[in-house]
Coordinates of C-alpha atoms in Angstrom, one line a residue:
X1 CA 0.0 0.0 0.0
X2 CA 2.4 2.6 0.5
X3 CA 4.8 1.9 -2.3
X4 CA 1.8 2.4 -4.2
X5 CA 0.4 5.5 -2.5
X6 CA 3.9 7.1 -3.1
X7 CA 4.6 6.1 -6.8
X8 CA 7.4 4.0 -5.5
X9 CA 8.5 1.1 -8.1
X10 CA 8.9 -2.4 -6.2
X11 CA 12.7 -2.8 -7.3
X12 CA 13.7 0.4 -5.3
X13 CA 14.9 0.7 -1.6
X14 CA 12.3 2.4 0.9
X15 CA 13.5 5.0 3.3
X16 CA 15.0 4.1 6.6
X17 CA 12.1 6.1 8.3
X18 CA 8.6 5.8 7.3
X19 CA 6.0 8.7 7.9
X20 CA 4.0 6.3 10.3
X21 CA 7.6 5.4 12.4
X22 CA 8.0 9.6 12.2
X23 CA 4.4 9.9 13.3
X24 CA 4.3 8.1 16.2
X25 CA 3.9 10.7 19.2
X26 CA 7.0 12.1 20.5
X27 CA 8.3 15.1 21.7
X28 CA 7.8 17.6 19.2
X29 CA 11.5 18.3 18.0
X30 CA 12.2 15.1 17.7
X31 CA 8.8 14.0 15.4
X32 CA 9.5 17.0 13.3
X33 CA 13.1 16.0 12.9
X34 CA 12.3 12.3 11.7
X35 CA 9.6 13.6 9.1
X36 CA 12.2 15.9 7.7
X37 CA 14.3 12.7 7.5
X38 CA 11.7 10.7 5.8
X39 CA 10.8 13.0 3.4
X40 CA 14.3 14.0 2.5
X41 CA 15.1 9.9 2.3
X42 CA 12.1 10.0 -0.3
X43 CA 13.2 12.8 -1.9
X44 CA 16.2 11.5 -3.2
X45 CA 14.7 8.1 -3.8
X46 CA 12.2 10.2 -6.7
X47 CA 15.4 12.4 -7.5
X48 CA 13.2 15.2 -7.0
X49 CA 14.1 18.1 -4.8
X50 CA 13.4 18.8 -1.1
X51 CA 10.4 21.1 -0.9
X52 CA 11.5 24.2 1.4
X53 CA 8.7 25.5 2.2
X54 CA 7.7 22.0 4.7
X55 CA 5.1 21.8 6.8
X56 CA 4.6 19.3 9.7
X57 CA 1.0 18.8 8.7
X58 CA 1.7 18.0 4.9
X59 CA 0.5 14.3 3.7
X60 CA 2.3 11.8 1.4
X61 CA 0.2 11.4 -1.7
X62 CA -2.6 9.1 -1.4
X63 CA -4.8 10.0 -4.4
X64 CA -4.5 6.2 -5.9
X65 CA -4.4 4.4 -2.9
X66 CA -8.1 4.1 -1.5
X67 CA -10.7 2.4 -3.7
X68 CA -13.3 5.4 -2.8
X69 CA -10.3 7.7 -4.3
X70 CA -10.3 5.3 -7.4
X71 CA -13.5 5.7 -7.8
X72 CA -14.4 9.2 -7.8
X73 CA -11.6 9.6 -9.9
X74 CA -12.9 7.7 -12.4
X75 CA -16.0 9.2 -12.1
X76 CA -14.5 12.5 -12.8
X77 CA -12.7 11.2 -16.0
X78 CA -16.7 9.8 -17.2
X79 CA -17.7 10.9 -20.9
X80 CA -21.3 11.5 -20.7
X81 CA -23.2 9.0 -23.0
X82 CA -23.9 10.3 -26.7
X83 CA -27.4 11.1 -27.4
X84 CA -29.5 8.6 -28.9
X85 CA -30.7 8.3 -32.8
X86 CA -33.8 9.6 -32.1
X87 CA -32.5 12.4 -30.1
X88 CA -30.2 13.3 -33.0
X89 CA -32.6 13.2 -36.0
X90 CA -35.1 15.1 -34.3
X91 CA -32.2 17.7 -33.8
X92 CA -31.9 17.7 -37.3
X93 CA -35.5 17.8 -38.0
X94 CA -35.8 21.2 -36.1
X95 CA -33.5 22.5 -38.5
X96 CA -34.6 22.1 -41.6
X97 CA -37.9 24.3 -42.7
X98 CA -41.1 23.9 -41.5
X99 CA -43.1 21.7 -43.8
X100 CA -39.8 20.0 -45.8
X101 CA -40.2 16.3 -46.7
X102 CA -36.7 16.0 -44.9
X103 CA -38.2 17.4 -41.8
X104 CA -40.8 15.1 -42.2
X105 CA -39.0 11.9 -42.6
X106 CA -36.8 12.4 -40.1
X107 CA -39.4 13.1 -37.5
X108 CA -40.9 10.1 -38.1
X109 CA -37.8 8.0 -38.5
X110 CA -36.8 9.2 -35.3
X111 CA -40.2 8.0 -33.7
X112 CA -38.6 4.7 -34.7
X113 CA -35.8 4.4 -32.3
X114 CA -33.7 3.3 -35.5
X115 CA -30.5 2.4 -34.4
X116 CA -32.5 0.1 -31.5
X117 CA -34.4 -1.1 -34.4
X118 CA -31.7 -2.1 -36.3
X119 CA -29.8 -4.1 -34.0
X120 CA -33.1 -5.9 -33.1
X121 CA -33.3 -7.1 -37.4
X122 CA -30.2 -8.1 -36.6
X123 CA -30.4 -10.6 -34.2
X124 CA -33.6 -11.8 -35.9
X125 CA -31.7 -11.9 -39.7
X126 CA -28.8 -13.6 -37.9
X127 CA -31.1 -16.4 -36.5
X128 CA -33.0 -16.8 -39.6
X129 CA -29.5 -17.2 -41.4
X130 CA -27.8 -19.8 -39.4
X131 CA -31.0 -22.2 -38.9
X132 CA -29.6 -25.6 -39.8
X133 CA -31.1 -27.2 -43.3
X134 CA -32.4 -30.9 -42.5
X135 CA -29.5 -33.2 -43.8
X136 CA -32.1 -35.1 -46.0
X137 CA -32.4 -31.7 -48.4
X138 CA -29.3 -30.8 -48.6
X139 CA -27.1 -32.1 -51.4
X140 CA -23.7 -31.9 -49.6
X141 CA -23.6 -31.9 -45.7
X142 CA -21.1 -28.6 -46.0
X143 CA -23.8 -26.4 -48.3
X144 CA -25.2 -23.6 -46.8
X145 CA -28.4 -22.9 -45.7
X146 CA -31.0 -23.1 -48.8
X147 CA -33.6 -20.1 -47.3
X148 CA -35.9 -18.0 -49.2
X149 CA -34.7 -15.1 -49.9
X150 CA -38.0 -13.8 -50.1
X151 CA -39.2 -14.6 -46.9
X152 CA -36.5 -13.0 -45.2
X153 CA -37.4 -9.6 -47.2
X154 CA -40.5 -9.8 -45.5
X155 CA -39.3 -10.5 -42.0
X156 CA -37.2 -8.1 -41.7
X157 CA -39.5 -5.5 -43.2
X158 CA -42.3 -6.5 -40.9
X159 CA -40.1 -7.2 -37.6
X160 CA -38.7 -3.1 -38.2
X161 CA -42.4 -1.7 -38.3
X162 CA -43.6 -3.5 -35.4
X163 CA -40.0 -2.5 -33.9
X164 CA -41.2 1.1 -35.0
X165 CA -44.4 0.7 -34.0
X166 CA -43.4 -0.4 -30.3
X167 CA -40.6 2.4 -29.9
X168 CA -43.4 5.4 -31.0
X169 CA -46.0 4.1 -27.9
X170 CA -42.9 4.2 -26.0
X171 CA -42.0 7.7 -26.6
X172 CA -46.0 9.0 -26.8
X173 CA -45.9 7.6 -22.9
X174 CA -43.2 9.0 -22.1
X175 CA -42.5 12.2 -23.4
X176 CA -42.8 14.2 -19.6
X177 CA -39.9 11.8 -18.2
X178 CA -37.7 12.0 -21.5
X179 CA -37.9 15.7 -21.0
X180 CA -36.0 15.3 -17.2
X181 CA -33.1 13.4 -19.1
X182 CA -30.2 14.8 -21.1
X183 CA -30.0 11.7 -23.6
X184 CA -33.3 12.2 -24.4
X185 CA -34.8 15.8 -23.8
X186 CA -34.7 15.9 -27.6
X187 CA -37.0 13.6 -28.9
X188 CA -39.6 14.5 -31.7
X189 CA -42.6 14.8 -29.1
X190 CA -40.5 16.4 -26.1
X191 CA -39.6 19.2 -28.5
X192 CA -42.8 19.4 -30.0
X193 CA -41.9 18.2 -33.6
X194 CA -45.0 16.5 -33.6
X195 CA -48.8 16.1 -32.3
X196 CA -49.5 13.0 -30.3
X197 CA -52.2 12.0 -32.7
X198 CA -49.9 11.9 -35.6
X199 CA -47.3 9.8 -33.3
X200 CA -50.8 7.5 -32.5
X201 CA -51.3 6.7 -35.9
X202 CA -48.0 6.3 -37.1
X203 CA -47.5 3.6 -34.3
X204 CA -50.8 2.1 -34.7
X205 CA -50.2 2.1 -38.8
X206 CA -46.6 0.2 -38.8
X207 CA -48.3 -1.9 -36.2
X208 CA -51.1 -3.7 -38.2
X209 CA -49.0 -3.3 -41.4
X210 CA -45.8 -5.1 -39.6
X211 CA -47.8 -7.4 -38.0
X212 CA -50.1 -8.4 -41.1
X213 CA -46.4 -8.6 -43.1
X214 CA -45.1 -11.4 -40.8
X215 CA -48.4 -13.4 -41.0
X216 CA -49.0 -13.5 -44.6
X217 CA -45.3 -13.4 -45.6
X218 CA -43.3 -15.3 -43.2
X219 CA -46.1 -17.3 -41.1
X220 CA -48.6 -17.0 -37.9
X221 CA -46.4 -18.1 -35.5
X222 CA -43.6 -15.4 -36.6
X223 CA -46.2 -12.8 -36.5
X224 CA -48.0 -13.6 -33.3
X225 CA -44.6 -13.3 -31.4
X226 CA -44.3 -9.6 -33.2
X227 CA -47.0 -8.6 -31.7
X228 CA -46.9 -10.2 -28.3
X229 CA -43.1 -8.1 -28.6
X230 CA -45.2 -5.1 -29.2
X231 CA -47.6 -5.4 -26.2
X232 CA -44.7 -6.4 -23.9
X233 CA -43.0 -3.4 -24.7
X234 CA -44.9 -0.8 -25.3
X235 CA -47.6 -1.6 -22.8
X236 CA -46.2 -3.7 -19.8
X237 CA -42.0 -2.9 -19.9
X238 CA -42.8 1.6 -20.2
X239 CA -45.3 1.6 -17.3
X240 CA -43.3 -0.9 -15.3
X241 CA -40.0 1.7 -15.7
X242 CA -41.8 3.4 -13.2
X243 CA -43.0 1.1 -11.1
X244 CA -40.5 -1.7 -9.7
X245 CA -36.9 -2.5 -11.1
X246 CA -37.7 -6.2 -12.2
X247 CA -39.1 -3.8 -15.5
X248 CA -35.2 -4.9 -16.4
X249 CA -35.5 -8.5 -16.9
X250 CA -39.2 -7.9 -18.8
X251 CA -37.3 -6.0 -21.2
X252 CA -34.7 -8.8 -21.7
X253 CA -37.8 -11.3 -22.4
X254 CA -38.2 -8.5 -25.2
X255 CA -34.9 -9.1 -26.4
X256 CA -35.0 -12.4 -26.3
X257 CA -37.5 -12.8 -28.8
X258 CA -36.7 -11.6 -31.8
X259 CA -33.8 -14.5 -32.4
X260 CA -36.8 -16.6 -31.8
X261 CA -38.7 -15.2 -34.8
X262 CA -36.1 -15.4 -36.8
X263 CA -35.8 -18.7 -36.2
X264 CA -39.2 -19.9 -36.9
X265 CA -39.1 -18.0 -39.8
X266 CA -36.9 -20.2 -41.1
X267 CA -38.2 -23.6 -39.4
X268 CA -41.8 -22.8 -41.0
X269 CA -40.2 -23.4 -44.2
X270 CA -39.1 -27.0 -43.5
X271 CA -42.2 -27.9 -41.2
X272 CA -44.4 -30.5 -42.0
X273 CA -46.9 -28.6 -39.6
X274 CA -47.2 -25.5 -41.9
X275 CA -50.2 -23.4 -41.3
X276 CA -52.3 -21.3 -43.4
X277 CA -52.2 -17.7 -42.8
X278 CA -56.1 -17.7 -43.5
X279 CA -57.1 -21.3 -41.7
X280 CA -56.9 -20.2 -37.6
X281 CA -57.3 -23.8 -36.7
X282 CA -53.8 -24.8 -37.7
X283 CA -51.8 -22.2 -36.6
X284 CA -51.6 -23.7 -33.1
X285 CA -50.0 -26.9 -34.6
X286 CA -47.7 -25.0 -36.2
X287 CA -46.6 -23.5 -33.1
X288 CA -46.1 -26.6 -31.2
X289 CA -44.3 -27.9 -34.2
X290 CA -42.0 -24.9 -34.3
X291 CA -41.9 -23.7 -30.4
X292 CA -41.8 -27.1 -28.9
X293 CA -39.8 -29.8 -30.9
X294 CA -35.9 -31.1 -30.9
X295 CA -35.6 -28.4 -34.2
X296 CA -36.5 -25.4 -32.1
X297 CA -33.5 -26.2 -29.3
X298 CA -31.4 -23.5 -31.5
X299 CA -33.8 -20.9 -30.9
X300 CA -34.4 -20.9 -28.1
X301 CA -30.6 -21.1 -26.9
X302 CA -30.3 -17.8 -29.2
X303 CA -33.2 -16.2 -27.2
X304 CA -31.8 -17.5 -23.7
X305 CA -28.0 -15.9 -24.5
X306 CA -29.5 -12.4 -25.5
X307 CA -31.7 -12.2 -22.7
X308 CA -28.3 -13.1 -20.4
X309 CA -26.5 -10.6 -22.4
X310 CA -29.3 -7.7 -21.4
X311 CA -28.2 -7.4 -18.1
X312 CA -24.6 -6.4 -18.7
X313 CA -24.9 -5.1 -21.4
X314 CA -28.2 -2.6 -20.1
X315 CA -26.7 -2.2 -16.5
X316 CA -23.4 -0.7 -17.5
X317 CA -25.3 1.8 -19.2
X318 CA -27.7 3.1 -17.5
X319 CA -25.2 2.8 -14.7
X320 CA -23.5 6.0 -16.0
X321 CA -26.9 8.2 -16.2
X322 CA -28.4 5.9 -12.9
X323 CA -29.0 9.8 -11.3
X324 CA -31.1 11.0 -14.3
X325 CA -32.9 8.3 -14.0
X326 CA -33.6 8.5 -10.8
X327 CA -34.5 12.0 -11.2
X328 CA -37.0 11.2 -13.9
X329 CA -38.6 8.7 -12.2
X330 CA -37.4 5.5 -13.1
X331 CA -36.8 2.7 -11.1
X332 CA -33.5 1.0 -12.5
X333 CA -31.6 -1.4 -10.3
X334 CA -29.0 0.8 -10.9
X335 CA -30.1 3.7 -8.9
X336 CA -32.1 1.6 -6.4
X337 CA -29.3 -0.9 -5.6
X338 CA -26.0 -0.8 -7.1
X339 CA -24.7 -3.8 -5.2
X340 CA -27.5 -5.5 -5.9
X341 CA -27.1 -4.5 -10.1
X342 CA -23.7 -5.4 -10.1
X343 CA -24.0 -9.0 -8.8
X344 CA -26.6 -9.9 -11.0
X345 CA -25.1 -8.4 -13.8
X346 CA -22.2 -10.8 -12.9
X347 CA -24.8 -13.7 -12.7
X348 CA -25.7 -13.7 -15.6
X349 CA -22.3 -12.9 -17.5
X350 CA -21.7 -16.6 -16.0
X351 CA -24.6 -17.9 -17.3
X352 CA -23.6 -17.0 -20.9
X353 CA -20.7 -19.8 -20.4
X354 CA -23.0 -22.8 -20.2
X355 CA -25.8 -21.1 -22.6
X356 CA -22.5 -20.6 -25.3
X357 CA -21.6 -24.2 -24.4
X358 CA -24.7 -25.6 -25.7
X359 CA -24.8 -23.7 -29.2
X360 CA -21.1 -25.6 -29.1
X361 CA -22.7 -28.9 -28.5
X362 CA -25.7 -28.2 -31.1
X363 CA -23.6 -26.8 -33.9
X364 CA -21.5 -30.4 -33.5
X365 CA -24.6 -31.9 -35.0
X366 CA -26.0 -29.5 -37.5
X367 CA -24.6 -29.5 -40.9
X368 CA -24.5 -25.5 -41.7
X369 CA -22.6 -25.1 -38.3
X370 CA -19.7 -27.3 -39.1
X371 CA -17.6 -25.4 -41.3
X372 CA -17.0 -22.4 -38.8
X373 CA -17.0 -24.6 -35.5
X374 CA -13.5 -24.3 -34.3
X375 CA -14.0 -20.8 -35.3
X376 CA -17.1 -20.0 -32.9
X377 CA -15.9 -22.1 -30.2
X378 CA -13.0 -19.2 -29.7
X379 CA -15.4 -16.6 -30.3
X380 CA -17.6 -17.5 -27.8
X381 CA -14.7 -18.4 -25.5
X382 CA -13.3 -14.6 -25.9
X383 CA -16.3 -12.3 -25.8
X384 CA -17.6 -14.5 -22.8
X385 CA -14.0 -14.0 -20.8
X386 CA -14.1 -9.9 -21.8
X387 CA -17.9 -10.0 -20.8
X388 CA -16.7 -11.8 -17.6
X389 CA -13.9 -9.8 -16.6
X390 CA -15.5 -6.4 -17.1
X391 CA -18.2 -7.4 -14.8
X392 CA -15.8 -9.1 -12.3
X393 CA -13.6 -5.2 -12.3
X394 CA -17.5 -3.5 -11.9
X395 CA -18.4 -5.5 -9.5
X396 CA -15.7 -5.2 -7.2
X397 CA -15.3 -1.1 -7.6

């Protein structure tokens, strides 16, 4: 501790005297006189010179030496978060004029949270892509998948507008609380870019549209989880912000689906349990056959490791605003309970491991995974020790 208070590498000498040897109570004279001897032993141990202007009450430097001190330093040297998409096309919204077509399509594109929306096609393209092609269609047990290209046109164009649809009831119910936070004081409706109404049926619009896309161009099953997504978020995960922190693991159930649409997306296509998108009676059948069978182990593995990823990953950053959003009204974990938010977000960094582990296990078996095993194996391996680690250093700040 003290070689590291000072600045003092491990392969040089100490001082004879310490401060806490020169500290120990003595007559005055001779206290003073051992301090002087310390700090002129130290002195030349930095090769720095002997401040002359001493004083008896003057401290060793112990900036780096207390984890509190480490702490608020850190703190201190914190970059606020960047705004948001939305935050930043509505800023560009209010500056072009008044009734421009650009103004116009970036209000509404910033309604759509769309770098959120994005990410979530992503995880629901990247599912869709690496479901595993029964070995009795495929030609050569190293081909890749044989998907419709089609059908993955119109998931992803019908998961974005229910995506859009879900983020624009989100901000129309929250515009008051956005307003107390810097990230996202800008939005179309906090800065009045926008009536409510228009916001209404904009989200009700992409709703039915999205929703209607998935069931007549991907399947039922696809499309019923959209719009279970929709109502999670927009109507149980927003209200529940303000109500109790446990609003953090229902939006991880909301991040957890989309890999699973994706992936009976693609299963649809190769079930023998196919439904109709006009005859209701078989659409539960195809749900068991897609939701509840060997084939739909992959999915919901993909769904289970992003919903373990939320926590980490959602924790470290509202983390950084957790006093905005305790001044809006929020109840994070964060700002409640930081212990509490750091253990769990160490929980379930672990619990990516075994949930990684079994992908490992499944890929052995599927043909399209083969190819790239040895490479995902060290993928998986690596992002899980970096995930691990940086929760392991926040948790014991």
């Amino acid at each position: 501790m003290f070689r590291h208070a000072l600045g003092i590498s491990k392969h040089i000498a100490l001082p004879d005297v310490c401060f806490q040897c020169a500290s120990i109570a003595r007559p005055i004279a001779q206290q003073r006189s051992l301090q002087i001897t310390a700090r002129r032993q130290l002195a030349s141990i930095r090769g720095q010179a002997l401040d002359r202007s001493y004083f008896g009450s003057r401290s060793p430097d112990v900036s780096n030496a207390f984890r509190h001190t480490r702490r608020r330093r850190r703190k201190d040297e914190e970059k606020p978060l960047p705004l948001d998409a939305s935050s930043t096309l509505a800023q560009s919204a209010s500056q072009a004029p008044a009734r421009s077509i650009r103004r116009l399509i970036s209000t509404y594109l910033a309604l759509t949270k769309p770098r959120l929306a994005f990410l979530i096609v992503l995880t629901t393209t990247a599912a869709y892509s690496i479901y595993p092609v029964p070995a009795v269609l495929s030609s050569n047990v190293t081909a890749a998948p044989s998907l419709s290209t089609l059908t993955l046109a119109f998931l992803t164009t019908g998961t974005f507008l229910t995506i859009a649809s879900a983020n624009t009831l989100n901000m129309l119910f929250e515009p008051a609380h956005d307003a107390k936070m810097s990230r996202t004081r800008n939005r179309p409706l906090v800065r009045g870019l926008l009536s409510k109404r228009a916001a209404m049926v904009f989200a009700i619009a992409t709703g039915v549209v999205g929703t209607g896309t998935l069931w007549l161009g991907v399947n039922p099953t696809t499309a019923l989880l959209g719009a279970g997504n929709l109502i999670l978020y927009a109507f149980i995960y927003t209200p529940f912000k303000r109500l109790h922190p446990v609003n953090t693991w229902v939006g991880a159930i909301v991040g957890a689906i989309p890999p699973l649409m994706g992936w009976c997306a693609a299963g649809s296509q190769y079930s023998t349990k196919a439904a109709s998108p006009f005859d209701i009676g078989t659409v539960w059948e195809e749900a068991k056959d897609l939701l509840c069978t060997e084939q739909a182990i992959g999915g919901w593995l993909l769904a289970a490791l992003l919903f373990a990823w939320q926590f980490p990953h959602f924790f470290a950053l509202s983390y950084a605003v957790r006093q905005e959003y305790a001044g809006a009204g929020y109840k994070m974990l964060t700002s409640t309970n930081v212990p509490m938010a750091a253990r769990v977000s160490f929980r379930y960094s672990l619990l990516m491991f075994p949930i990684c582990f079994g992908l490992i296990v499944l890929q052995g078996d599927r043909a399209c995974f083969r190819r790239h095993k040895q490479c995902h194996q060290c993928m998986d391996a690596e992002r899980g020790m970096a995930i691990l680690a940086s929760q392991w250093r926040e948790r014991k700040c």
